[in-house]
Amino acid sequence: MEQVPCVHCMIFFTPRNRKQNYCKTPECQKARKAAWQRNKMHTDPDYKADQKLSQKKWALAHPGYWKAYRKHNPEKAQRNRILQAIRNRRRTKGQHQDKKMDVSLIAKMDARTSNEFNPIGQFWLVPVIAKMDVRKVNMYAITDRYH
Ligand SMILES: [Zn+2]
């Protein structure tokens, strides 16, 4: 079989069959399972209801877990709040209407005092349309020294 790039890590590998598009590394297999579940949640209402119910049961059996998680992972909690706000907007406005970038969706985080790079702050880069991962980026002001 001819080598193909893994859809997760992009490294070429030899697939066992034409359907295999993730390589066998644990990280890529985890990504494959997560993608499968994401798709299943979107396409199978019964599966989605089952998952929500078992998550609810688990949360009831582990009181305080998510509160402690948010306390110990403030950046992840903030990221989740942003993503939830986006999901809420999509739900109320409809998926295909609101494609214009909304500046209020870009949350400014952890602004710092200036150094030689003149940073503006740290931001979450949240893709609204394209399917890609959310990334944390540092933004810097660019000054033109030649004028
Ligand atoms: Zn891979």
PDB file of C-alpha atoms and ligand atoms in Angstrom:
ATOM      1  CA  MET A   1       0.000   0.000   0.000  1.00  0.00           C
ATOM      2  CA  GLU A   2       1.219   3.487  -0.865  1.00  0.00           C
ATOM      3  CA  GLN A   3       2.153   5.844   1.950  1.00  0.00           C
ATOM      4  CA  VAL A   4      -0.296   8.617   2.856  1.00  0.00           C
ATOM      5  CA  PRO A   5      -0.069  11.558   5.298  1.00  0.00           C
ATOM      6  CA  CYS A   6      -1.856  11.100   8.637  1.00  0.00           C
ATOM      7  CA  VAL A   7      -4.739  13.599   8.839  1.00  0.00           C
ATOM      8  CA  HIS A   8      -3.710  14.492  12.398  1.00  0.00           C
ATOM      9  CA  CYS A   9       0.126  14.667  12.518  1.00  0.00           C
ATOM     10  CA  MET A  10       0.673  14.935   8.702  1.00  0.00           C
ATOM     11  CA  ILE A  11       3.481  12.360   8.882  1.00  0.00           C
ATOM     12  CA  PHE A  12       3.445   9.783   6.070  1.00  0.00           C
ATOM     13  CA  PHE A  13       2.578   6.217   7.044  1.00  0.00           C
ATOM     14  CA  THR A  14       1.508   2.978   5.356  1.00  0.00           C
ATOM     15  CA  PRO A  15      -2.222   2.418   5.878  1.00  0.00           C
ATOM     16  CA  ARG A  16      -3.647  -1.093   6.402  1.00  0.00           C
ATOM     17  CA  ASN A  17      -6.541  -0.281   4.074  1.00  0.00           C
ATOM     18  CA  ARG A  18      -8.004   2.620   2.080  1.00  0.00           C
ATOM     19  CA  LYS A  19     -10.137   3.792   4.990  1.00  0.00           C
ATOM     20  CA  GLN A  20      -7.271   4.297   7.441  1.00  0.00           C
ATOM     21  CA  ASN A  21      -6.319   7.966   7.454  1.00  0.00           C
ATOM     22  CA  TYR A  22      -4.874   8.263  10.976  1.00  0.00           C
ATOM     23  CA  CYS A  23      -1.466   6.730  11.785  1.00  0.00           C
ATOM     24  CA  LYS A  24      -1.112   4.334  14.725  1.00  0.00           C
ATOM     25  CA  THR A  25       0.544   6.633  17.280  1.00  0.00           C
ATOM     26  CA  PRO A  26      -1.504   6.907  20.520  1.00  0.00           C
ATOM     27  CA  GLU A  27      -1.945  10.658  20.051  1.00  0.00           C
ATOM     28  CA  CYS A  28      -3.387  10.278  16.564  1.00  0.00           C
ATOM     29  CA  GLN A  29      -5.613   7.379  17.619  1.00  0.00           C
ATOM     30  CA  LYS A  30      -6.926   9.567  20.446  1.00  0.00           C
ATOM     31  CA  ALA A  31      -7.622  12.324  17.885  1.00  0.00           C
ATOM     32  CA  ARG A  32      -9.405   9.801  15.639  1.00  0.00           C
ATOM     33  CA  LYS A  33     -11.652   8.661  18.501  1.00  0.00           C
ATOM     34  CA  ALA A  34     -12.383  12.272  19.503  1.00  0.00           C
ATOM     35  CA  ALA A  35     -13.313  13.087  15.893  1.00  0.00           C
ATOM     36  CA  TRP A  36     -15.544  10.020  15.746  1.00  0.00           C
ATOM     37  CA  GLN A  37     -17.315  11.076  18.943  1.00  0.00           C
ATOM     38  CA  ARG A  38     -17.678  14.694  17.763  1.00  0.00           C
ATOM     39  CA  ASN A  39     -19.292  13.454  14.569  1.00  0.00           C
ATOM     40  CA  LYS A  40     -21.503  10.993  16.462  1.00  0.00           C
ATOM     41  CA  MET A  41     -22.676  13.777  18.799  1.00  0.00           C
ATOM     42  CA  HIS A  42     -23.713  15.828  15.751  1.00  0.00           C
ATOM     43  CA  THR A  43     -25.392  13.044  13.826  1.00  0.00           C
ATOM     44  CA  ASP A  44     -26.920  10.700  16.425  1.00  0.00           C
ATOM     45  CA  PRO A  45     -29.435  12.354  18.813  1.00  0.00           C
ATOM     46  CA  ASP A  46     -29.808   9.145  20.877  1.00  0.00           C
ATOM     47  CA  TYR A  47     -26.052   8.880  21.354  1.00  0.00           C
ATOM     48  CA  LYS A  48     -25.913  12.568  22.306  1.00  0.00           C
ATOM     49  CA  ALA A  49     -28.701  12.154  24.882  1.00  0.00           C
ATOM     50  CA  ASP A  50     -26.963   9.073  26.359  1.00  0.00           C
ATOM     51  CA  GLN A  51     -23.655  10.933  26.613  1.00  0.00           C
ATOM     52  CA  LYS A  52     -25.270  13.958  28.263  1.00  0.00           C
ATOM     53  CA  LEU A  53     -27.064  11.728  30.760  1.00  0.00           C
ATOM     54  CA  SER A  54     -23.941   9.792  31.709  1.00  0.00           C
ATOM     55  CA  GLN A  55     -21.958  13.038  32.031  1.00  0.00           C
ATOM     56  CA  LYS A  56     -24.670  14.361  34.338  1.00  0.00           C
ATOM     57  CA  LYS A  57     -24.597  11.172  36.441  1.00  0.00           C
ATOM     58  CA  TRP A  58     -20.814  11.355  36.666  1.00  0.00           C
ATOM     59  CA  ALA A  59     -20.923  15.010  37.744  1.00  0.00           C
ATOM     60  CA  LEU A  60     -23.492  14.172  40.449  1.00  0.00           C
ATOM     61  CA  ALA A  61     -21.251  11.348  41.706  1.00  0.00           C
ATOM     62  CA  HIS A  62     -18.243  13.726  41.788  1.00  0.00           C
ATOM     63  CA  PRO A  63     -19.544  16.944  43.380  1.00  0.00           C
ATOM     64  CA  GLY A  64     -17.194  19.930  43.176  1.00  0.00           C
ATOM     65  CA  TYR A  65     -15.010  18.405  40.454  1.00  0.00           C
ATOM     66  CA  TRP A  66     -15.705  21.012  37.775  1.00  0.00           C
ATOM     67  CA  LYS A  67     -15.570  23.885  40.250  1.00  0.00           C
ATOM     68  CA  ALA A  68     -12.111  22.702  41.376  1.00  0.00           C
ATOM     69  CA  TYR A  69     -11.079  22.148  37.733  1.00  0.00           C
ATOM     70  CA  ARG A  70     -12.014  25.737  36.817  1.00  0.00           C
ATOM     71  CA  LYS A  71     -10.175  27.033  39.893  1.00  0.00           C
ATOM     72  CA  HIS A  72      -6.991  25.133  39.043  1.00  0.00           C
ATOM     73  CA  ASN A  73      -7.185  25.745  35.268  1.00  0.00           C
ATOM     74  CA  PRO A  74      -8.289  29.389  34.960  1.00  0.00           C
ATOM     75  CA  GLU A  75      -7.013  29.690  31.370  1.00  0.00           C
ATOM     76  CA  LYS A  76      -8.867  26.588  30.227  1.00  0.00           C
ATOM     77  CA  ALA A  77     -11.989  27.813  32.028  1.00  0.00           C
ATOM     78  CA  GLN A  78     -11.703  31.159  30.231  1.00  0.00           C
ATOM     79  CA  ARG A  79     -11.197  29.423  26.892  1.00  0.00           C
ATOM     80  CA  ASN A  80     -14.262  27.247  27.507  1.00  0.00           C
ATOM     81  CA  ARG A  81     -16.346  30.305  28.385  1.00  0.00           C
ATOM     82  CA  ILE A  82     -15.325  31.935  25.071  1.00  0.00           C
ATOM     83  CA  LEU A  83     -16.111  28.804  23.067  1.00  0.00           C
ATOM     84  CA  GLN A  84     -19.444  28.406  24.858  1.00  0.00           C
ATOM     85  CA  ALA A  85     -20.308  32.043  24.111  1.00  0.00           C
ATOM     86  CA  ILE A  86     -19.601  31.336  20.430  1.00  0.00           C
ATOM     87  CA  ARG A  87     -21.753  28.180  20.499  1.00  0.00           C
ATOM     88  CA  ASN A  88     -24.560  30.157  22.134  1.00  0.00           C
ATOM     89  CA  ARG A  89     -24.354  32.836  19.448  1.00  0.00           C
ATOM     90  CA  ARG A  90     -24.396  30.267  16.684  1.00  0.00           C
ATOM     91  CA  ARG A  91     -27.432  28.608  18.244  1.00  0.00           C
ATOM     92  CA  THR A  92     -29.421  31.836  18.537  1.00  0.00           C
ATOM     93  CA  LYS A  93     -28.371  33.431  15.242  1.00  0.00           C
ATOM     94  CA  GLY A  94     -28.315  30.328  13.063  1.00  0.00           C
ATOM     95  CA  GLN A  95     -25.203  28.711  11.697  1.00  0.00           C
ATOM     96  CA  HIS A  96     -25.113  30.348   8.293  1.00  0.00           C
ATOM     97  CA  GLN A  97     -26.200  33.903   9.029  1.00  0.00           C
ATOM     98  CA  ASP A  98     -23.487  35.335  11.199  1.00  0.00           C
ATOM     99  CA  LYS A  99     -20.254  34.800   9.309  1.00  0.00           C
ATOM    100  CA  LYS A 100     -18.858  38.267   9.904  1.00  0.00           C
ATOM    101  CA  MET A 101     -16.095  38.376  12.497  1.00  0.00           C
ATOM    102  CA  ASP A 102     -17.347  39.673  15.807  1.00  0.00           C
ATOM    103  CA  VAL A 103     -14.642  41.663  17.592  1.00  0.00           C
ATOM    104  CA  SER A 104     -16.246  41.005  20.980  1.00  0.00           C
ATOM    105  CA  LEU A 105     -15.442  37.307  20.536  1.00  0.00           C
ATOM    106  CA  ILE A 106     -11.737  38.046  20.824  1.00  0.00           C
ATOM    107  CA  ALA A 107     -10.980  38.087  24.509  1.00  0.00           C
ATOM    108  CA  LYS A 108      -8.013  40.037  25.727  1.00  0.00           C
ATOM    109  CA  MET A 109      -6.108  38.064  28.305  1.00  0.00           C
ATOM    110  CA  ASP A 110      -3.198  38.864  30.556  1.00  0.00           C
ATOM    111  CA  ALA A 111      -2.104  42.216  29.121  1.00  0.00           C
ATOM    112  CA  ARG A 112       1.476  42.921  30.070  1.00  0.00           C
ATOM    113  CA  THR A 113       3.637  45.967  30.533  1.00  0.00           C
ATOM    114  CA  SER A 114       5.733  46.847  27.519  1.00  0.00           C
ATOM    115  CA  ASN A 115       9.143  45.444  26.707  1.00  0.00           C
ATOM    116  CA  GLU A 116      11.221  45.793  23.546  1.00  0.00           C
ATOM    117  CA  PHE A 117       8.643  43.892  21.491  1.00  0.00           C
ATOM    118  CA  ASN A 118       5.845  46.125  22.707  1.00  0.00           C
ATOM    119  CA  PRO A 119       3.304  43.382  23.368  1.00  0.00           C
ATOM    120  CA  ILE A 120      -0.369  44.254  23.369  1.00  0.00           C
ATOM    121  CA  GLY A 121      -1.340  41.146  25.304  1.00  0.00           C
ATOM    122  CA  GLN A 122      -2.138  37.489  24.962  1.00  0.00           C
ATOM    123  CA  PHE A 123      -5.161  36.403  22.974  1.00  0.00           C
ATOM    124  CA  TRP A 124      -7.026  33.281  22.138  1.00  0.00           C
ATOM    125  CA  LEU A 125      -7.223  32.933  18.392  1.00  0.00           C
ATOM    126  CA  VAL A 126     -10.624  31.327  17.962  1.00  0.00           C
ATOM    127  CA  PRO A 127     -11.523  30.247  14.432  1.00  0.00           C
ATOM    128  CA  VAL A 128     -15.174  31.083  13.761  1.00  0.00           C
ATOM    129  CA  ILE A 129     -15.602  29.484  10.345  1.00  0.00           C
ATOM    130  CA  ALA A 130     -12.642  27.196   9.602  1.00  0.00           C
ATOM    131  CA  LYS A 131     -12.326  23.928  11.493  1.00  0.00           C
ATOM    132  CA  MET A 132      -9.001  24.293  13.271  1.00  0.00           C
ATOM    133  CA  ASP A 133      -7.717  24.311  16.814  1.00  0.00           C
ATOM    134  CA  VAL A 134      -8.006  27.284  19.086  1.00  0.00           C
ATOM    135  CA  ARG A 135      -4.582  28.805  19.671  1.00  0.00           C
ATOM    136  CA  LYS A 136      -3.108  31.165  22.199  1.00  0.00           C
ATOM    137  CA  VAL A 137      -1.041  33.890  20.569  1.00  0.00           C
ATOM    138  CA  ASN A 138       0.998  36.858  21.702  1.00  0.00           C
ATOM    139  CA  MET A 139       0.264  40.076  19.827  1.00  0.00           C
ATOM    140  CA  TYR A 140       2.763  42.867  19.377  1.00  0.00           C
ATOM    141  CA  ALA A 141       2.430  46.410  18.099  1.00  0.00           C
ATOM    142  CA  ILE A 142       4.622  47.027  15.053  1.00  0.00           C
ATOM    143  CA  THR A 143       6.262  50.437  14.958  1.00  0.00           C
ATOM    144  CA  ASP A 144       7.853  51.817  11.812  1.00  0.00           C
ATOM    145  CA  ARG A 145      11.233  53.267  12.817  1.00  0.00           C
ATOM    146  CA  TYR A 146      12.206  54.568   9.377  1.00  0.00           C
ATOM    147  CA  HIS A 147       9.702  57.414   9.082  1.00  0.00           C
TER     148      HIS A 147
HETATM  149 ZN    ZN B   1      -0.517  10.659  13.007  1.00  0.00          ZN
END
